[in-house]
Amino acid sequence: MLCYVVPCRAVSHCAPHHSLPHNRCLCSSQILSLQEHGLDFQRLLDASAYKEQYRQDMIRWGEEKRRADPGFFCRTAVRGAAQPVWVVSDTRRLSDVEWFRDAYGDAVLTVRVTATEETRRRRSWVFVAGVDDAESECGLDQGVTFDWVITNDGDGAALGAQLEALLQDVRSRL
């Protein structure tokens, strides 16, 4: 098994034709909680005003879960995963990466997807103090050595070439 651990920033704009089985560090109980509160899960995945309206509450809820059980989101993301290669995106903290490395050792391949702030603003992102500078958003900005760093600033050809190189690396490890 080979496991990618991918922080969330800029992931949603990756080229879809380079897809692998994908597990988010978001579990069915979270989705049920969102549904119970009448929230649209798909709309919470983009950079819309809808997401921003509920973002602080989601962060607070996630922090409470992590305080009670630091591995909660990681375990639920991989529950039932049987394919030889899978992607876990939306990791947000050093403890998430450490959990995967402890659980899966050398099978973990960490990938960071980056985009400049200018690119992110073009994609409707607006910095919110107290949210975008919180651990939930930048907990992996320091202290992690990533195996791969992919730049996603809107150049489809450059992104495709980076993803193809990454996929060749993955294939070589199987």
mmCIF file with all atom_site columns, C-alpha atoms in Angstrom:
data_model
loop_
_atom_site.group_PDB
_atom_site.id
_atom_site.type_symbol
_atom_site.label_atom_id
_atom_site.label_alt_id
_atom_site.label_comp_id
_atom_site.label_asym_id
_atom_site.label_entity_id
_atom_site.label_seq_id
_atom_site.pdbx_PDB_ins_code
_atom_site.Cartn_x
_atom_site.Cartn_y
_atom_site.Cartn_z
_atom_site.occupancy
_atom_site.B_iso_or_equiv
_atom_site.pdbx_formal_charge
_atom_site.auth_seq_id
_atom_site.auth_comp_id
_atom_site.auth_asym_id
_atom_site.auth_atom_id
_atom_site.pdbx_PDB_model_num
ATOM 1   C CA . MET A 1 1   ? 0.000   0.000  0.000   1.00 0.00 ? 1   MET A CA 1
ATOM 2   C CA . LEU A 1 2   ? 1.195   3.522  -0.747  1.00 0.00 ? 2   LEU A CA 1
ATOM 3   C CA . CYS A 1 3   ? -0.460  6.418  0.980   1.00 0.00 ? 3   CYS A CA 1
ATOM 4   C CA . TYR A 1 4   ? -0.278  10.045 -0.086  1.00 0.00 ? 4   TYR A CA 1
ATOM 5   C CA . VAL A 1 5   ? -0.839  12.573 2.654   1.00 0.00 ? 5   VAL A CA 1
ATOM 6   C CA . VAL A 1 6   ? -1.775  15.846 0.985   1.00 0.00 ? 6   VAL A CA 1
ATOM 7   C CA . PRO A 1 7   ? -2.432  19.099 2.849   1.00 0.00 ? 7   PRO A CA 1
ATOM 8   C CA . CYS A 1 8   ? -5.576  20.801 1.673   1.00 0.00 ? 8   CYS A CA 1
ATOM 9   C CA . ARG A 1 9   ? -4.369  24.168 0.388   1.00 0.00 ? 9   ARG A CA 1
ATOM 10  C CA . ALA A 1 10  ? -4.896  24.390 -3.386  1.00 0.00 ? 10  ALA A CA 1
ATOM 11  C CA . VAL A 1 11  ? -5.874  20.731 -3.831  1.00 0.00 ? 11  VAL A CA 1
ATOM 12  C CA . SER A 1 12  ? -9.336  21.388 -5.223  1.00 0.00 ? 12  SER A CA 1
ATOM 13  C CA . HIS A 1 13  ? -7.854  22.900 -8.357  1.00 0.00 ? 13  HIS A CA 1
ATOM 14  C CA . CYS A 1 14  ? -5.647  19.928 -9.317  1.00 0.00 ? 14  CYS A CA 1
ATOM 15  C CA . ALA A 1 15  ? -6.070  18.400 -12.721 1.00 0.00 ? 15  ALA A CA 1
ATOM 16  C CA . PRO A 1 16  ? -8.887  15.841 -12.382 1.00 0.00 ? 16  PRO A CA 1
ATOM 17  C CA . HIS A 1 17  ? -7.486  13.512 -15.060 1.00 0.00 ? 17  HIS A CA 1
ATOM 18  C CA . HIS A 1 18  ? -4.699  12.557 -12.641 1.00 0.00 ? 18  HIS A CA 1
ATOM 19  C CA . SER A 1 19  ? -7.068  11.004 -10.126 1.00 0.00 ? 19  SER A CA 1
ATOM 20  C CA . LEU A 1 20  ? -6.311  8.226  -7.687  1.00 0.00 ? 20  LEU A CA 1
ATOM 21  C CA . PRO A 1 21  ? -8.570  6.714  -5.033  1.00 0.00 ? 21  PRO A CA 1
ATOM 22  C CA . HIS A 1 22  ? -9.118  9.597  -2.672  1.00 0.00 ? 22  HIS A CA 1
ATOM 23  C CA . ASN A 1 23  ? -9.952  9.743  1.020   1.00 0.00 ? 23  ASN A CA 1
ATOM 24  C CA . ARG A 1 24  ? -10.391 13.090 2.766   1.00 0.00 ? 24  ARG A CA 1
ATOM 25  C CA . CYS A 1 25  ? -9.558  13.557 6.439   1.00 0.00 ? 25  CYS A CA 1
ATOM 26  C CA . LEU A 1 26  ? -13.284 14.094 6.756   1.00 0.00 ? 26  LEU A CA 1
ATOM 27  C CA . CYS A 1 27  ? -15.448 11.238 7.866   1.00 0.00 ? 27  CYS A CA 1
ATOM 28  C CA . SER A 1 28  ? -19.022 10.093 7.460   1.00 0.00 ? 28  SER A CA 1
ATOM 29  C CA . SER A 1 29  ? -19.904 11.300 10.963  1.00 0.00 ? 29  SER A CA 1
ATOM 30  C CA . GLN A 1 30  ? -18.796 14.808 9.971   1.00 0.00 ? 30  GLN A CA 1
ATOM 31  C CA . ILE A 1 31  ? -20.887 14.636 6.821   1.00 0.00 ? 31  ILE A CA 1
ATOM 32  C CA . LEU A 1 32  ? -23.856 13.467 8.893   1.00 0.00 ? 32  LEU A CA 1
ATOM 33  C CA . SER A 1 33  ? -23.277 16.322 11.325  1.00 0.00 ? 33  SER A CA 1
ATOM 34  C CA . LEU A 1 34  ? -23.236 18.780 8.419   1.00 0.00 ? 34  LEU A CA 1
ATOM 35  C CA . GLN A 1 35  ? -26.459 17.292 7.080   1.00 0.00 ? 35  GLN A CA 1
ATOM 36  C CA . GLU A 1 36  ? -28.076 17.459 10.530  1.00 0.00 ? 36  GLU A CA 1
ATOM 37  C CA . HIS A 1 37  ? -27.336 21.178 10.577  1.00 0.00 ? 37  HIS A CA 1
ATOM 38  C CA . GLY A 1 38  ? -28.736 21.631 7.061   1.00 0.00 ? 38  GLY A CA 1
ATOM 39  C CA . LEU A 1 39  ? -25.337 22.379 5.485   1.00 0.00 ? 39  LEU A CA 1
ATOM 40  C CA . ASP A 1 40  ? -24.427 21.482 1.904   1.00 0.00 ? 40  ASP A CA 1
ATOM 41  C CA . PHE A 1 41  ? -21.278 19.319 2.052   1.00 0.00 ? 41  PHE A CA 1
ATOM 42  C CA . GLN A 1 42  ? -20.230 19.981 -1.567  1.00 0.00 ? 42  GLN A CA 1
ATOM 43  C CA . ARG A 1 43  ? -20.513 23.761 -1.144  1.00 0.00 ? 43  ARG A CA 1
ATOM 44  C CA . LEU A 1 44  ? -18.298 23.574 1.951   1.00 0.00 ? 44  LEU A CA 1
ATOM 45  C CA . LEU A 1 45  ? -15.463 22.166 -0.190  1.00 0.00 ? 45  LEU A CA 1
ATOM 46  C CA . ASP A 1 46  ? -15.012 25.274 -2.346  1.00 0.00 ? 46  ASP A CA 1
ATOM 47  C CA . ALA A 1 47  ? -13.796 28.802 -1.649  1.00 0.00 ? 47  ALA A CA 1
ATOM 48  C CA . SER A 1 48  ? -17.269 30.338 -1.590  1.00 0.00 ? 48  SER A CA 1
ATOM 49  C CA . ALA A 1 49  ? -18.946 32.780 0.769   1.00 0.00 ? 49  ALA A CA 1
ATOM 50  C CA . TYR A 1 50  ? -21.163 29.849 1.820   1.00 0.00 ? 50  TYR A CA 1
ATOM 51  C CA . LYS A 1 51  ? -18.123 28.026 3.246   1.00 0.00 ? 51  LYS A CA 1
ATOM 52  C CA . GLU A 1 52  ? -16.841 31.161 4.946   1.00 0.00 ? 52  GLU A CA 1
ATOM 53  C CA . GLN A 1 53  ? -20.165 31.607 6.715   1.00 0.00 ? 53  GLN A CA 1
ATOM 54  C CA . TYR A 1 54  ? -19.677 28.291 8.568   1.00 0.00 ? 54  TYR A CA 1
ATOM 55  C CA . ARG A 1 55  ? -15.895 27.981 8.566   1.00 0.00 ? 55  ARG A CA 1
ATOM 56  C CA . GLN A 1 56  ? -15.185 29.050 12.146  1.00 0.00 ? 56  GLN A CA 1
ATOM 57  C CA . ASP A 1 57  ? -17.865 26.702 13.499  1.00 0.00 ? 57  ASP A CA 1
ATOM 58  C CA . MET A 1 58  ? -16.392 23.824 11.481  1.00 0.00 ? 58  MET A CA 1
ATOM 59  C CA . ILE A 1 59  ? -12.913 24.592 12.793  1.00 0.00 ? 59  ILE A CA 1
ATOM 60  C CA . ARG A 1 60  ? -14.169 24.748 16.371  1.00 0.00 ? 60  ARG A CA 1
ATOM 61  C CA . TRP A 1 61  ? -15.995 21.420 15.972  1.00 0.00 ? 61  TRP A CA 1
ATOM 62  C CA . GLY A 1 62  ? -12.889 19.797 14.483  1.00 0.00 ? 62  GLY A CA 1
ATOM 63  C CA . GLU A 1 63  ? -10.684 21.103 17.297  1.00 0.00 ? 63  GLU A CA 1
ATOM 64  C CA . GLU A 1 64  ? -13.033 19.604 19.886  1.00 0.00 ? 64  GLU A CA 1
ATOM 65  C CA . LYS A 1 65  ? -12.878 16.233 18.118  1.00 0.00 ? 65  LYS A CA 1
ATOM 66  C CA . ARG A 1 66  ? -9.070  16.366 17.890  1.00 0.00 ? 66  ARG A CA 1
ATOM 67  C CA . ARG A 1 67  ? -8.695  17.267 21.566  1.00 0.00 ? 67  ARG A CA 1
ATOM 68  C CA . ALA A 1 68  ? -10.777 14.237 22.502  1.00 0.00 ? 68  ALA A CA 1
ATOM 69  C CA . ASP A 1 69  ? -8.993  11.909 20.030  1.00 0.00 ? 69  ASP A CA 1
ATOM 70  C CA . PRO A 1 70  ? -6.026  13.203 17.953  1.00 0.00 ? 70  PRO A CA 1
ATOM 71  C CA . GLY A 1 71  ? -6.244  10.293 15.478  1.00 0.00 ? 71  GLY A CA 1
ATOM 72  C CA . PHE A 1 72  ? -10.016 10.462 14.959  1.00 0.00 ? 72  PHE A CA 1
ATOM 73  C CA . PHE A 1 73  ? -10.019 12.027 11.490  1.00 0.00 ? 73  PHE A CA 1
ATOM 74  C CA . CYS A 1 74  ? -7.039  10.014 10.251  1.00 0.00 ? 74  CYS A CA 1
ATOM 75  C CA . ARG A 1 75  ? -8.507  6.655  11.273  1.00 0.00 ? 75  ARG A CA 1
ATOM 76  C CA . THR A 1 76  ? -11.886 7.442  9.776   1.00 0.00 ? 76  THR A CA 1
ATOM 77  C CA . ALA A 1 77  ? -10.295 8.626  6.519   1.00 0.00 ? 77  ALA A CA 1
ATOM 78  C CA . VAL A 1 78  ? -8.659  5.238  5.957   1.00 0.00 ? 78  VAL A CA 1
ATOM 79  C CA . ARG A 1 79  ? -11.380 2.987  7.362   1.00 0.00 ? 79  ARG A CA 1
ATOM 80  C CA . GLY A 1 80  ? -12.231 0.393  4.745   1.00 0.00 ? 80  GLY A CA 1
ATOM 81  C CA . ALA A 1 81  ? -9.558  1.528  2.273   1.00 0.00 ? 81  ALA A CA 1
ATOM 82  C CA . ALA A 1 82  ? -8.322  -1.559 0.457   1.00 0.00 ? 82  ALA A CA 1
ATOM 83  C CA . GLN A 1 83  ? -6.808  -0.290 -2.784  1.00 0.00 ? 83  GLN A CA 1
ATOM 84  C CA . PRO A 1 84  ? -3.003  -0.425 -3.144  1.00 0.00 ? 84  PRO A CA 1
ATOM 85  C CA . VAL A 1 85  ? -2.676  3.352  -3.595  1.00 0.00 ? 85  VAL A CA 1
ATOM 86  C CA . TRP A 1 86  ? -4.882  6.013  -2.071  1.00 0.00 ? 86  TRP A CA 1
ATOM 87  C CA . VAL A 1 87  ? -4.787  9.717  -1.466  1.00 0.00 ? 87  VAL A CA 1
ATOM 88  C CA . VAL A 1 88  ? -5.672  11.286 1.843   1.00 0.00 ? 88  VAL A CA 1
ATOM 89  C CA . SER A 1 89  ? -6.209  15.001 1.350   1.00 0.00 ? 89  SER A CA 1
ATOM 90  C CA . ASP A 1 90  ? -7.185  17.734 3.715   1.00 0.00 ? 90  ASP A CA 1
ATOM 91  C CA . THR A 1 91  ? -4.599  16.862 6.310   1.00 0.00 ? 91  THR A CA 1
ATOM 92  C CA . ARG A 1 92  ? -4.070  19.998 8.349   1.00 0.00 ? 92  ARG A CA 1
ATOM 93  C CA . ARG A 1 93  ? -1.675  19.389 11.207  1.00 0.00 ? 93  ARG A CA 1
ATOM 94  C CA . LEU A 1 94  ? 1.705   17.876 11.918  1.00 0.00 ? 94  LEU A CA 1
ATOM 95  C CA . SER A 1 95  ? -0.084  15.348 14.138  1.00 0.00 ? 95  SER A CA 1
ATOM 96  C CA . ASP A 1 96  ? -2.026  14.119 11.054  1.00 0.00 ? 96  ASP A CA 1
ATOM 97  C CA . VAL A 1 97  ? 1.190   13.510 9.102   1.00 0.00 ? 97  VAL A CA 1
ATOM 98  C CA . GLU A 1 98  ? 2.823   11.897 12.142  1.00 0.00 ? 98  GLU A CA 1
ATOM 99  C CA . TRP A 1 99  ? -0.187  9.604  12.588  1.00 0.00 ? 99  TRP A CA 1
ATOM 100 C CA . PHE A 1 100 ? 0.086   8.350  8.993   1.00 0.00 ? 100 PHE A CA 1
ATOM 101 C CA . ARG A 1 101 ? 3.853   7.941  9.238   1.00 0.00 ? 101 ARG A CA 1
ATOM 102 C CA . ASP A 1 102 ? 3.494   6.004  12.524  1.00 0.00 ? 102 ASP A CA 1
ATOM 103 C CA . ALA A 1 103 ? 0.710   3.817  11.111  1.00 0.00 ? 103 ALA A CA 1
ATOM 104 C CA . TYR A 1 104 ? 2.145   3.178  7.633   1.00 0.00 ? 104 TYR A CA 1
ATOM 105 C CA . GLY A 1 105 ? 5.859   3.992  7.798   1.00 0.00 ? 105 GLY A CA 1
ATOM 106 C CA . ASP A 1 106 ? 7.668   4.110  4.464   1.00 0.00 ? 106 ASP A CA 1
ATOM 107 C CA . ALA A 1 107 ? 4.436   3.587  2.533   1.00 0.00 ? 107 ALA A CA 1
ATOM 108 C CA . VAL A 1 108 ? 3.529   7.219  3.197   1.00 0.00 ? 108 VAL A CA 1
ATOM 109 C CA . LEU A 1 109 ? 4.443   9.716  0.509   1.00 0.00 ? 109 LEU A CA 1
ATOM 110 C CA . THR A 1 110 ? 3.757   13.324 1.496   1.00 0.00 ? 110 THR A CA 1
ATOM 111 C CA . VAL A 1 111 ? 2.755   15.802 -1.179  1.00 0.00 ? 111 VAL A CA 1
ATOM 112 C CA . ARG A 1 112 ? 2.187   19.498 -0.679  1.00 0.00 ? 112 ARG A CA 1
ATOM 113 C CA . VAL A 1 113 ? 0.156   21.389 -3.273  1.00 0.00 ? 113 VAL A CA 1
ATOM 114 C CA . THR A 1 114 ? 0.846   25.111 -3.288  1.00 0.00 ? 114 THR A CA 1
ATOM 115 C CA . ALA A 1 115 ? -0.573  28.166 -4.979  1.00 0.00 ? 115 ALA A CA 1
ATOM 116 C CA . THR A 1 116 ? 0.474   31.775 -4.549  1.00 0.00 ? 116 THR A CA 1
ATOM 117 C CA . GLU A 1 117 ? -1.790  34.109 -2.600  1.00 0.00 ? 117 GLU A CA 1
ATOM 118 C CA . GLU A 1 118 ? -2.423  35.951 -5.867  1.00 0.00 ? 118 GLU A CA 1
ATOM 119 C CA . THR A 1 119 ? -3.646  32.750 -7.512  1.00 0.00 ? 119 THR A CA 1
ATOM 120 C CA . ARG A 1 120 ? -5.759  31.888 -4.488  1.00 0.00 ? 120 ARG A CA 1
ATOM 121 C CA . ARG A 1 121 ? -7.375  35.350 -4.588  1.00 0.00 ? 121 ARG A CA 1
ATOM 122 C CA . ARG A 1 122 ? -8.210  34.817 -8.278  1.00 0.00 ? 122 ARG A CA 1
ATOM 123 C CA . ARG A 1 123 ? -10.003 31.680 -7.093  1.00 0.00 ? 123 ARG A CA 1
ATOM 124 C CA . SER A 1 124 ? -12.111 33.804 -4.711  1.00 0.00 ? 124 SER A CA 1
ATOM 125 C CA . TRP A 1 125 ? -10.067 33.206 -1.558  1.00 0.00 ? 125 TRP A CA 1
ATOM 126 C CA . VAL A 1 126 ? -10.021 36.114 0.904   1.00 0.00 ? 126 VAL A CA 1
ATOM 127 C CA . PHE A 1 127 ? -7.763  36.090 3.976   1.00 0.00 ? 127 PHE A CA 1
ATOM 128 C CA . VAL A 1 128 ? -9.704  36.076 7.246   1.00 0.00 ? 128 VAL A CA 1
ATOM 129 C CA . ALA A 1 129 ? -7.657  36.832 10.374  1.00 0.00 ? 129 ALA A CA 1
ATOM 130 C CA . GLY A 1 130 ? -8.186  34.264 13.096  1.00 0.00 ? 130 GLY A CA 1
ATOM 131 C CA . VAL A 1 131 ? -9.173  31.652 10.522  1.00 0.00 ? 131 VAL A CA 1
ATOM 132 C CA . ASP A 1 132 ? -6.558  31.592 7.754   1.00 0.00 ? 132 ASP A CA 1
ATOM 133 C CA . ASP A 1 133 ? -3.713  32.002 10.230  1.00 0.00 ? 133 ASP A CA 1
ATOM 134 C CA . ALA A 1 134 ? -5.040  29.285 12.593  1.00 0.00 ? 134 ALA A CA 1
ATOM 135 C CA . GLU A 1 135 ? -3.435  25.863 12.963  1.00 0.00 ? 135 GLU A CA 1
ATOM 136 C CA . SER A 1 136 ? -6.282  24.324 10.980  1.00 0.00 ? 136 SER A CA 1
ATOM 137 C CA . GLU A 1 137 ? -5.112  26.289 7.923   1.00 0.00 ? 137 GLU A CA 1
ATOM 138 C CA . CYS A 1 138 ? -1.352  26.557 8.337   1.00 0.00 ? 138 CYS A CA 1
ATOM 139 C CA . GLY A 1 139 ? -0.356  23.790 10.740  1.00 0.00 ? 139 GLY A CA 1
ATOM 140 C CA . LEU A 1 140 ? 1.803   22.184 8.043   1.00 0.00 ? 140 LEU A CA 1
ATOM 141 C CA . ASP A 1 141 ? 3.535   25.351 6.903   1.00 0.00 ? 141 ASP A CA 1
ATOM 142 C CA . GLN A 1 142 ? 6.508   24.459 9.126   1.00 0.00 ? 142 GLN A CA 1
ATOM 143 C CA . GLY A 1 143 ? 7.962   21.279 10.577  1.00 0.00 ? 143 GLY A CA 1
ATOM 144 C CA . VAL A 1 144 ? 7.184   18.907 7.691   1.00 0.00 ? 144 VAL A CA 1
ATOM 145 C CA . THR A 1 145 ? 9.585   17.778 4.999   1.00 0.00 ? 145 THR A CA 1
ATOM 146 C CA . PHE A 1 146 ? 7.415   16.888 2.031   1.00 0.00 ? 146 PHE A CA 1
ATOM 147 C CA . ASP A 1 147 ? 8.421   14.228 -0.472  1.00 0.00 ? 147 ASP A CA 1
ATOM 148 C CA . TRP A 1 148 ? 6.861   16.282 -3.269  1.00 0.00 ? 148 TRP A CA 1
ATOM 149 C CA . VAL A 1 149 ? 5.798   19.911 -3.657  1.00 0.00 ? 149 VAL A CA 1
ATOM 150 C CA . ILE A 1 150 ? 3.386   20.559 -6.528  1.00 0.00 ? 150 ILE A CA 1
ATOM 151 C CA . THR A 1 151 ? 2.783   24.115 -7.727  1.00 0.00 ? 151 THR A CA 1
ATOM 152 C CA . ASN A 1 152 ? -0.771  24.808 -8.864  1.00 0.00 ? 152 ASN A CA 1
ATOM 153 C CA . ASP A 1 153 ? -0.884  28.391 -10.102 1.00 0.00 ? 153 ASP A CA 1
ATOM 154 C CA . GLY A 1 154 ? -3.132  27.892 -13.104 1.00 0.00 ? 154 GLY A CA 1
ATOM 155 C CA . ASP A 1 155 ? -0.641  26.605 -15.686 1.00 0.00 ? 155 ASP A CA 1
ATOM 156 C CA . GLY A 1 156 ? -2.310  23.358 -16.711 1.00 0.00 ? 156 GLY A CA 1
ATOM 157 C CA . ALA A 1 157 ? 0.664   22.059 -18.676 1.00 0.00 ? 157 ALA A CA 1
ATOM 158 C CA . ALA A 1 158 ? 3.081   22.662 -15.800 1.00 0.00 ? 158 ALA A CA 1
ATOM 159 C CA . LEU A 1 159 ? 0.671   21.083 -13.330 1.00 0.00 ? 159 LEU A CA 1
ATOM 160 C CA . GLY A 1 160 ? 0.157   18.089 -15.608 1.00 0.00 ? 160 GLY A CA 1
ATOM 161 C CA . ALA A 1 161 ? 3.909   17.553 -15.941 1.00 0.00 ? 161 ALA A CA 1
ATOM 162 C CA . GLN A 1 162 ? 4.375   17.690 -12.164 1.00 0.00 ? 162 GLN A CA 1
ATOM 163 C CA . LEU A 1 163 ? 1.524   15.266 -11.567 1.00 0.00 ? 163 LEU A CA 1
ATOM 164 C CA . GLU A 1 164 ? 2.808   12.888 -14.231 1.00 0.00 ? 164 GLU A CA 1
ATOM 165 C CA . ALA A 1 165 ? 6.243   12.843 -12.552 1.00 0.00 ? 165 ALA A CA 1
ATOM 166 C CA . LEU A 1 166 ? 4.563   12.177 -9.217  1.00 0.00 ? 166 LEU A CA 1
ATOM 167 C CA . LEU A 1 167 ? 2.520   9.315  -10.703 1.00 0.00 ? 167 LEU A CA 1
ATOM 168 C CA . GLN A 1 168 ? 5.685   7.800  -12.204 1.00 0.00 ? 168 GLN A CA 1
ATOM 169 C CA . ASP A 1 169 ? 7.228   7.902  -8.718  1.00 0.00 ? 169 ASP A CA 1
ATOM 170 C CA . VAL A 1 170 ? 4.146   6.201  -7.284  1.00 0.00 ? 170 VAL A CA 1
ATOM 171 C CA . ARG A 1 171 ? 4.197   3.503  -9.952  1.00 0.00 ? 171 ARG A CA 1
ATOM 172 C CA . SER A 1 172 ? 7.883   2.848  -9.302  1.00 0.00 ? 172 SER A CA 1
ATOM 173 C CA . ARG A 1 173 ? 7.108   2.151  -5.631  1.00 0.00 ? 173 ARG A CA 1
ATOM 174 C CA . LEU A 1 174 ? 4.404   -0.462 -6.290  1.00 0.00 ? 174 LEU A CA 1
#
